[in-house]
Coordinates of C-alpha atoms in Angstrom, one line a residue:
X126 CA 0.0 0.0 0.0
X127 CA 2.8 2.3 0.8
X128 CA 4.4 1.6 -2.5
X129 CA 1.1 2.2 -4.2
X130 CA 0.8 5.5 -2.3
X131 CA 4.3 6.5 -3.3
X132 CA 3.5 5.6 -6.9
X133 CA 0.3 7.5 -6.8
X134 CA 2.2 10.6 -5.5
X135 CA 4.6 10.3 -8.4
X136 CA 1.9 10.4 -11.0
X137 CA 1.2 14.2 -10.9
X138 CA 5.0 14.9 -11.0
X139 CA 5.3 12.7 -14.1
X140 CA 2.3 14.5 -15.7
X141 CA 3.9 17.8 -15.0
X142 CA 7.3 16.7 -16.3
X143 CA 5.9 15.3 -19.5
X144 CA 4.7 18.6 -21.2
X145 CA 7.9 20.4 -20.0
X146 CA 10.0 17.7 -21.6
X147 CA 8.0 17.8 -24.8
X148 CA 8.3 21.6 -25.1
X149 CA 12.1 21.4 -24.4
X150 CA 12.5 18.7 -27.1
X151 CA 10.5 20.7 -29.5
X152 CA 12.6 23.8 -29.0
X153 CA 15.8 21.8 -29.3
X154 CA 14.7 20.1 -32.4
X155 CA 13.8 23.4 -34.1
X156 CA 17.0 25.1 -33.2
X157 CA 19.1 22.1 -34.3
X158 CA 17.3 21.9 -37.7
X159 CA 17.7 25.6 -38.2
X160 CA 21.4 25.3 -37.6
X161 CA 21.6 22.5 -40.2
X162 CA 19.5 24.5 -42.7
X163 CA 21.8 27.6 -42.3
X164 CA 24.9 25.4 -43.0
X165 CA 23.3 23.9 -46.1
X166 CA 22.4 27.3 -47.4
X167 CA 26.0 28.5 -46.9
X168 CA 27.4 25.4 -48.6
X169 CA 24.9 25.7 -51.5
X170 CA 25.6 29.4 -52.1
X171 CA 29.2 28.5 -53.0
X172 CA 27.9 26.7 -56.2
X173 CA 24.7 28.6 -57.2
X174 CA 22.6 31.6 -56.5
X175 CA 19.9 31.1 -53.8
X176 CA 16.4 32.0 -55.0
X177 CA 12.8 30.8 -54.5
X178 CA 13.4 27.6 -56.5
X179 CA 16.1 26.4 -54.1
X180 CA 14.8 23.6 -51.8
X181 CA 17.4 24.6 -49.1
X182 CA 15.9 28.1 -48.9
X183 CA 12.3 26.9 -48.9
X184 CA 13.1 24.6 -46.0
X185 CA 15.0 27.3 -44.1
X186 CA 12.0 29.7 -44.6
X187 CA 9.6 27.0 -43.2
X188 CA 11.9 26.4 -40.2
X189 CA 12.2 30.1 -39.4
X190 CA 8.4 30.5 -39.7
X191 CA 7.9 27.7 -37.3
X192 CA 10.3 29.1 -34.8
X193 CA 8.8 32.6 -34.9
X194 CA 5.3 31.1 -34.7
X195 CA 6.2 28.8 -31.8
X196 CA 3.6 29.3 -28.9
X197 CA 2.4 32.6 -30.4
X198 CA -0.6 34.0 -28.6
X199 CA -3.9 34.6 -30.4
X200 CA -5.6 37.9 -30.7
X201 CA -8.6 38.2 -28.4
X202 CA -11.5 40.2 -29.8
X203 CA -14.1 42.3 -28.0
X204 CA -16.4 39.3 -27.6
X205 CA -13.7 37.2 -25.9
X206 CA -13.0 35.0 -28.9
X207 CA -9.4 34.2 -29.8
X208 CA -8.4 34.5 -33.4
X209 CA -5.1 33.2 -34.8
X210 CA -2.2 35.5 -35.3
X211 CA 0.8 35.5 -37.5
X212 CA 4.4 36.3 -36.5
X213 CA 4.3 39.3 -38.8
X214 CA 2.1 41.1 -36.2
X215 CA 5.0 40.7 -33.7
X216 CA 7.8 41.6 -36.2
X217 CA 5.9 44.8 -37.2
X218 CA 5.7 46.1 -33.6
X219 CA 9.0 44.8 -32.3
X220 CA 11.2 45.9 -35.3
X221 CA 9.9 49.5 -35.6
X222 CA 13.1 50.8 -34.0
X223 CA 15.4 49.3 -36.7
X224 CA 17.0 52.1 -38.9
X225 CA 16.0 52.0 -42.6
X226 CA 13.6 49.1 -42.0
X227 CA 11.5 47.6 -44.7
X228 CA 8.4 47.3 -42.5
X229 CA 6.5 50.2 -44.1
X230 CA 7.3 49.1 -47.7
X231 CA 6.0 45.6 -46.9
X232 CA 2.8 47.0 -45.4
X233 CA 2.2 49.0 -48.6
X234 CA 2.7 46.0 -51.0
X235 CA -0.4 45.6 -53.1
X236 CA 0.1 41.9 -54.1
X237 CA 0.6 40.8 -50.5
X238 CA -2.7 40.8 -48.6
X239 CA -2.6 38.3 -45.7
X240 CA -0.5 38.7 -42.6
X241 CA 1.3 35.4 -43.2
X242 CA 2.3 36.4 -46.7
X243 CA 3.6 39.7 -45.4
X244 CA 5.8 37.8 -42.9
X245 CA 7.2 35.6 -45.7
X246 CA 7.9 38.7 -47.8
X247 CA 9.7 40.2 -44.8
X248 CA 12.0 37.2 -44.5
X249 CA 13.0 37.5 -48.2
X250 CA 13.5 41.2 -48.1
X251 CA 15.6 41.0 -44.9
X252 CA 17.7 38.3 -46.4
X253 CA 18.3 40.4 -49.6
X254 CA 19.2 43.4 -47.4
X255 CA 21.5 41.2 -45.2
X256 CA 19.7 42.5 -42.1
X257 CA 17.8 39.4 -40.9
X258 CA 19.9 38.9 -37.8
X259 CA 19.7 42.6 -37.0
X260 CA 15.9 42.4 -37.1
X261 CA 15.7 39.3 -34.9
X262 CA 18.2 40.8 -32.4
X263 CA 16.2 44.0 -32.2
X264 CA 12.9 42.2 -31.7
X265 CA 14.3 39.9 -29.0
X266 CA 15.7 42.9 -27.1
X267 CA 12.2 44.3 -26.8
X268 CA 11.4 41.8 -24.0
X269 CA 8.1 43.5 -23.0
X270 CA 6.7 43.3 -26.5
X271 CA 7.9 39.7 -26.9
X272 CA 6.3 38.7 -23.6
X273 CA 3.0 40.3 -24.8
X274 CA 2.9 38.3 -28.0
X275 CA 4.2 34.8 -26.9
X276 CA 3.3 32.4 -24.2
X277 CA 5.7 30.8 -21.6
X278 CA 8.0 28.2 -23.2
X279 CA 8.3 29.9 -26.5
X280 CA 11.7 29.7 -28.3
X281 CA 12.0 33.5 -28.5
X282 CA 11.6 33.7 -24.7
X283 CA 14.1 31.0 -23.9
X284 CA 17.9 30.7 -24.0
X285 CA 17.7 29.4 -27.6
X286 CA 16.8 32.9 -28.8
X287 CA 20.4 34.1 -28.5
X288 CA 21.6 31.1 -30.5
X289 CA 19.1 31.9 -33.2
X290 CA 20.4 35.4 -33.6
X291 CA 24.0 34.1 -33.8
X292 CA 23.1 31.5 -36.4
X293 CA 21.4 33.9 -38.7
X294 CA 24.4 36.2 -38.7
X295 CA 26.2 33.8 -41.1
X296 CA 23.5 34.4 -43.8
X297 CA 24.8 38.0 -44.4
X298 CA 27.6 36.5 -46.5
X299 CA 25.1 35.1 -49.1
X300 CA 23.7 37.1 -52.0
X301 CA 20.0 36.2 -52.2
X302 CA 17.7 36.9 -55.2
X303 CA 13.9 36.6 -54.7
X304 CA 10.8 37.5 -56.5
X305 CA 8.1 38.9 -54.2
X306 CA 5.3 37.8 -56.5
X307 CA 5.8 34.0 -56.5
X308 CA 4.0 31.1 -55.0
X309 CA 6.3 31.2 -51.9
X310 CA 4.3 34.2 -50.6
X311 CA 1.0 32.4 -50.6
X312 CA -0.3 32.6 -47.1
X313 CA -3.2 30.2 -47.4
X314 CA -1.3 27.2 -46.2
X315 CA 1.2 26.8 -43.3
X316 CA 4.8 26.0 -43.8
X317 CA 6.0 22.4 -43.7
X318 CA 9.5 21.4 -42.7
X319 CA 11.3 18.7 -44.7
X320 CA 13.4 16.7 -42.2
X321 CA 14.7 14.1 -44.7
X322 CA 17.9 16.1 -45.7
X323 CA 18.9 16.1 -42.0
X324 CA 18.0 12.5 -41.1
X325 CA 20.3 10.5 -43.5
X326 CA 21.7 7.6 -41.6
X327 CA 25.2 6.4 -42.6
X328 CA 26.4 3.2 -40.9
X329 CA 29.9 3.6 -39.7
X330 CA 32.8 1.3 -40.6
X331 CA 33.1 0.0 -37.1
X332 CA 29.6 -1.2 -37.0
X333 CA 29.9 -3.0 -40.3
X334 CA 33.0 -4.8 -39.3
X335 CA 31.4 -5.8 -36.0
X336 CA 28.4 -7.3 -38.0
X337 CA 30.8 -9.2 -40.2
X338 CA 32.6 -10.6 -37.3
X339 CA 29.3 -11.8 -35.8
X340 CA 28.4 -13.5 -39.0
X341 CA 31.8 -15.2 -39.2
X342 CA 31.5 -16.4 -35.7
X343 CA 28.1 -17.7 -36.3
X344 CA 29.2 -19.5 -39.5
X345 CA 32.2 -21.0 -37.8
X346 CA 30.2 -22.3 -34.8
X347 CA 27.6 -23.9 -37.1
X348 CA 30.2 -25.6 -39.4
X349 CA 32.3 -27.3 -36.7
X350 CA 30.4 -30.6 -36.7
X351 CA 29.5 -30.5 -40.3
X352 CA 31.0 -32.1 -43.4
X353 CA 33.3 -30.2 -45.7
X354 CA 30.5 -29.9 -48.3
X355 CA 28.8 -27.3 -45.9
X356 CA 31.6 -24.7 -46.4
X357 CA 29.5 -22.8 -49.0
X358 CA 27.7 -20.2 -46.8
X359 CA 30.9 -18.8 -45.2
X360 CA 32.4 -18.3 -48.6
X361 CA 29.3 -16.4 -49.7
X362 CA 29.5 -14.2 -46.6
X363 CA 33.1 -13.5 -47.5
X364 CA 32.0 -12.4 -50.9
X365 CA 29.3 -10.2 -49.4
X366 CA 31.9 -8.7 -47.1
X367 CA 34.2 -7.9 -49.9
X368 CA 31.3 -6.4 -51.9
X369 CA 30.3 -4.3 -48.9
X370 CA 33.9 -3.1 -48.4
X371 CA 34.1 -2.1 -52.1
X372 CA 30.8 -0.2 -51.7
X373 CA 32.1 1.5 -48.6
X374 CA 35.3 2.5 -50.3
X375 CA 33.4 3.7 -53.3
X376 CA 31.2 5.8 -51.1
X377 CA 34.2 7.3 -49.3
X378 CA 35.8 8.1 -52.7
X379 CA 32.7 9.9 -53.9
X380 CA 32.5 11.8 -50.7
X381 CA 36.1 12.8 -51.0
X382 CA 35.6 13.7 -54.6
X383 CA 32.7 16.0 -53.7
X384 CA 34.7 17.6 -50.9
X385 CA 37.6 18.1 -53.3
X386 CA 35.3 19.8 -55.8
X387 CA 33.9 22.0 -53.0
X388 CA 37.4 22.9 -51.8
X389 CA 38.6 23.7 -55.3
X390 CA 35.6 25.9 -55.9
X391 CA 36.2 27.6 -52.6
X392 CA 39.8 28.1 -53.3
X393 CA 39.0 29.6 -56.7
X394 CA 36.6 32.0 -55.1
X395 CA 39.1 33.0 -52.5
X396 CA 41.8 33.5 -55.2
X397 CA 39.5 35.8 -57.1
X398 CA 38.7 37.7 -54.0
X399 CA 42.5 37.9 -53.2
X400 CA 43.3 39.2 -56.7
X401 CA 40.6 41.8 -56.5
X402 CA 41.8 42.9 -53.0
X403 CA 45.4 43.1 -54.3
X404 CA 44.4 45.2 -57.3
X405 CA 42.3 47.5 -55.0
X406 CA 45.2 47.7 -52.7
X407 CA 47.5 48.8 -55.6
X408 CA 45.0 51.4 -56.7
X409 CA 44.8 52.7 -53.2
X410 CA 48.5 52.9 -52.8
X411 CA 48.9 54.7 -56.1
X412 CA 46.2 57.1 -55.1
X413 CA 48.0 57.7 -51.8
X414 CA 51.3 58.4 -53.6
X415 CA 49.5 60.8 -56.0
X416 CA 47.9 62.6 -53.1
X417 CA 51.2 62.8 -51.2
X418 CA 52.9 64.3 -54.3
X419 CA 50.1 66.8 -54.8
X420 CA 50.3 67.8 -51.1
X421 CA 54.1 68.3 -51.4
X422 CA 53.7 70.5 -54.5
X423 CA 51.0 72.4 -52.9
X424 CA 53.1 72.9 -49.8
X425 CA 56.1 74.1 -51.9
X426 CA 53.8 76.6 -53.7
X427 CA 52.4 77.9 -50.4
X428 CA 55.9 78.3 -49.0
X429 CA 57.0 80.2 -52.1
X430 CA 53.9 82.4 -51.9
X431 CA 54.7 83.1 -48.2
X432 CA 58.3 84.1 -49.1
X433 CA 57.0 86.4 -51.8
X434 CA 54.5 88.0 -49.4
X435 CA 57.2 88.5 -46.8
X436 CA 59.5 90.3 -49.4
X437 CA 56.6 92.5 -50.5
X438 CA 55.8 93.3 -46.9
X439 CA 59.5 94.3 -46.3
X440 CA 59.5 96.5 -49.5
X441 CA 56.3 98.1 -48.4
X442 CA 57.8 99.0 -45.0
X443 CA 60.9 100.5 -46.7
X444 CA 58.7 102.5 -49.0
X445 CA 56.7 103.8 -46.1
X446 CA 59.8 104.9 -44.3
X447 CA 61.2 106.6 -47.4
X448 CA 57.9 108.5 -48.0
X449 CA 57.9 109.6 -44.4
X450 CA 61.4 111.0 -44.7
X451 CA 60.5 112.7 -48.0
X452 CA 57.5 114.3 -46.4
X453 CA 59.5 115.5 -43.4
X454 CA 62.2 117.0 -45.7
X455 CA 59.5 118.7 -47.9
X456 CA 57.9 120.2 -44.8
X457 CA 61.2 121.5 -43.5
X458 CA 62.1 123.0 -46.9
X459 CA 58.7 124.6 -47.6
X460 CA 59.0 128.5 -47.5
X461 CA 57.0 130.7 -45.2
X462 CA 56.6 128.0 -42.6
X463 CA 58.6 126.7 -39.7
X464 CA 58.1 124.3 -36.9
X465 CA 57.1 127.0 -34.3
X466 CA 54.7 128.9 -36.8
X467 CA 57.0 131.9 -37.3
X468 CA 58.3 133.2 -40.7
X469 CA 61.6 131.6 -41.9
X470 CA 63.4 135.0 -42.3
X471 CA 63.0 135.8 -38.6
X472 CA 64.2 132.4 -37.7
X473 CA 67.3 132.8 -39.8
X474 CA 67.9 136.2 -38.3
X475 CA 67.6 134.8 -34.8
X476 CA 69.9 131.9 -35.6
X477 CA 72.6 133.9 -37.6
X478 CA 73.0 137.2 -35.7
X479 CA 72.3 138.6 -32.3
X480 CA 69.5 141.1 -32.2
X481 CA 70.6 144.7 -31.7
X482 CA 68.2 147.4 -30.4
X483 CA 68.6 149.5 -33.5
X484 CA 68.1 146.6 -35.9
X485 CA 65.3 145.3 -33.7
X486 CA 63.4 148.6 -34.0
X487 CA 64.1 148.7 -37.7
X488 CA 63.0 145.2 -38.2
X489 CA 60.0 145.8 -36.1
X490 CA 59.1 148.9 -38.1
X491 CA 59.7 147.2 -41.4
X492 CA 57.9 144.1 -40.5
X493 CA 54.9 145.6 -38.9
X494 CA 51.8 146.1 -41.0
X495 CA 51.3 149.7 -39.9
X496 CA 54.8 150.8 -40.9
X497 CA 54.5 149.0 -44.2
X498 CA 51.3 150.9 -45.0
X499 CA 52.8 154.3 -44.0
X500 CA 55.7 153.6 -46.2
X501 CA 53.6 152.9 -49.2
X502 CA 51.5 156.0 -48.5
X503 CA 54.7 158.1 -48.4
X504 CA 55.8 156.6 -51.7
X505 CA 52.6 157.3 -53.3
X506 CA 52.1 160.9 -52.0
X507 CA 53.3 163.7 -54.1
X508 CA 54.9 165.5 -51.3
X509 CA 57.6 162.8 -51.0
X510 CA 60.1 163.3 -53.8
X511 CA 62.5 160.7 -55.0
X512 CA 66.2 161.4 -55.0
X513 CA 66.5 161.3 -58.7
X514 CA 63.9 164.1 -59.1
X515 CA 65.7 166.3 -56.6
X516 CA 69.0 165.9 -58.3
X517 CA 67.7 166.4 -61.8
X518 CA 65.4 169.4 -61.0
X519 CA 67.1 172.5 -62.4
X520 CA 65.7 175.0 -59.9
X521 CA 67.2 173.3 -56.8
X522 CA 70.7 173.8 -55.4
X523 CA 72.4 172.1 -52.6
X524 CA 72.3 173.7 -49.3

């Protein structure tokens, strides 16, 4: 009874652990398949262009759609009914902060009507823009919006979300080419994942050898008490073993041949990229040399111009000094003016001779305006006779 009681107590715990395990396995499976699909896309892009006809891309788009739709909440109407919702409703709100986003252009597309079709068009446009990882990272950082759109246990709410953003970063190295009017945008049916490319089982060489050893031991144990005519089956098994070995070697050879072709193509692409980078490097070095030469010539020209300007400035200073000296000499040699405002004749008299009282009165009488006017009036009057008239007049005698 106690055992039954203990078993009965363990039943609810098992019931609780069952859904949690199923959700964890589902998340792990989707993330693992997404990683495989990204690797196959990168490998396929080395040989051909990825477009809507590529099965690898169609499978990747279906996987990403399943991941973004995992445990997505429905939209509750006014009457309490819950209608299904697409992951585009979440992307449209959570990715509005991405710079130069394609959200508005996809909203205005005429040939895309349903929400699911818009989400598929967004995946293709984001891949062509090489910004799918940026969109997913921005949406996951908006944890409040993510919590509002998804239920507990969703992939975008768990630790797998960071792995998803890191895996999608490798797709930025691929050049995608899509047509946004094809059948891939039909939103009337859900996406279906094809697991067969990732579930190929290849038996290892160790297991085959072990099986052969078991067959040999069984054949030897059965033929110990038999006659020599019963040696046929072990010989057939040996032939089968050699045939299996040849098949296995042939399979390894084909695999090595495919890897060789892949590596040769990869080396050829890398050589082309290297030659292009070398040519671009040469062009950049030549451009740098030309720019250095131009800068040197420009520097020399500027230095020559500076020297010329300095010479002109010196000549202008010398001309200014010469003109100042000439103006001073002209002002000193100009008649009728002196430094103290007196006439030049008086200055010369003061400098050359000492003033005597007789000459000072005479000079004062001669230089004064009143004496000059009286002298002219005497010369002009008839009562003042000139010496020539006195000496030539016949009626006058000396006293």
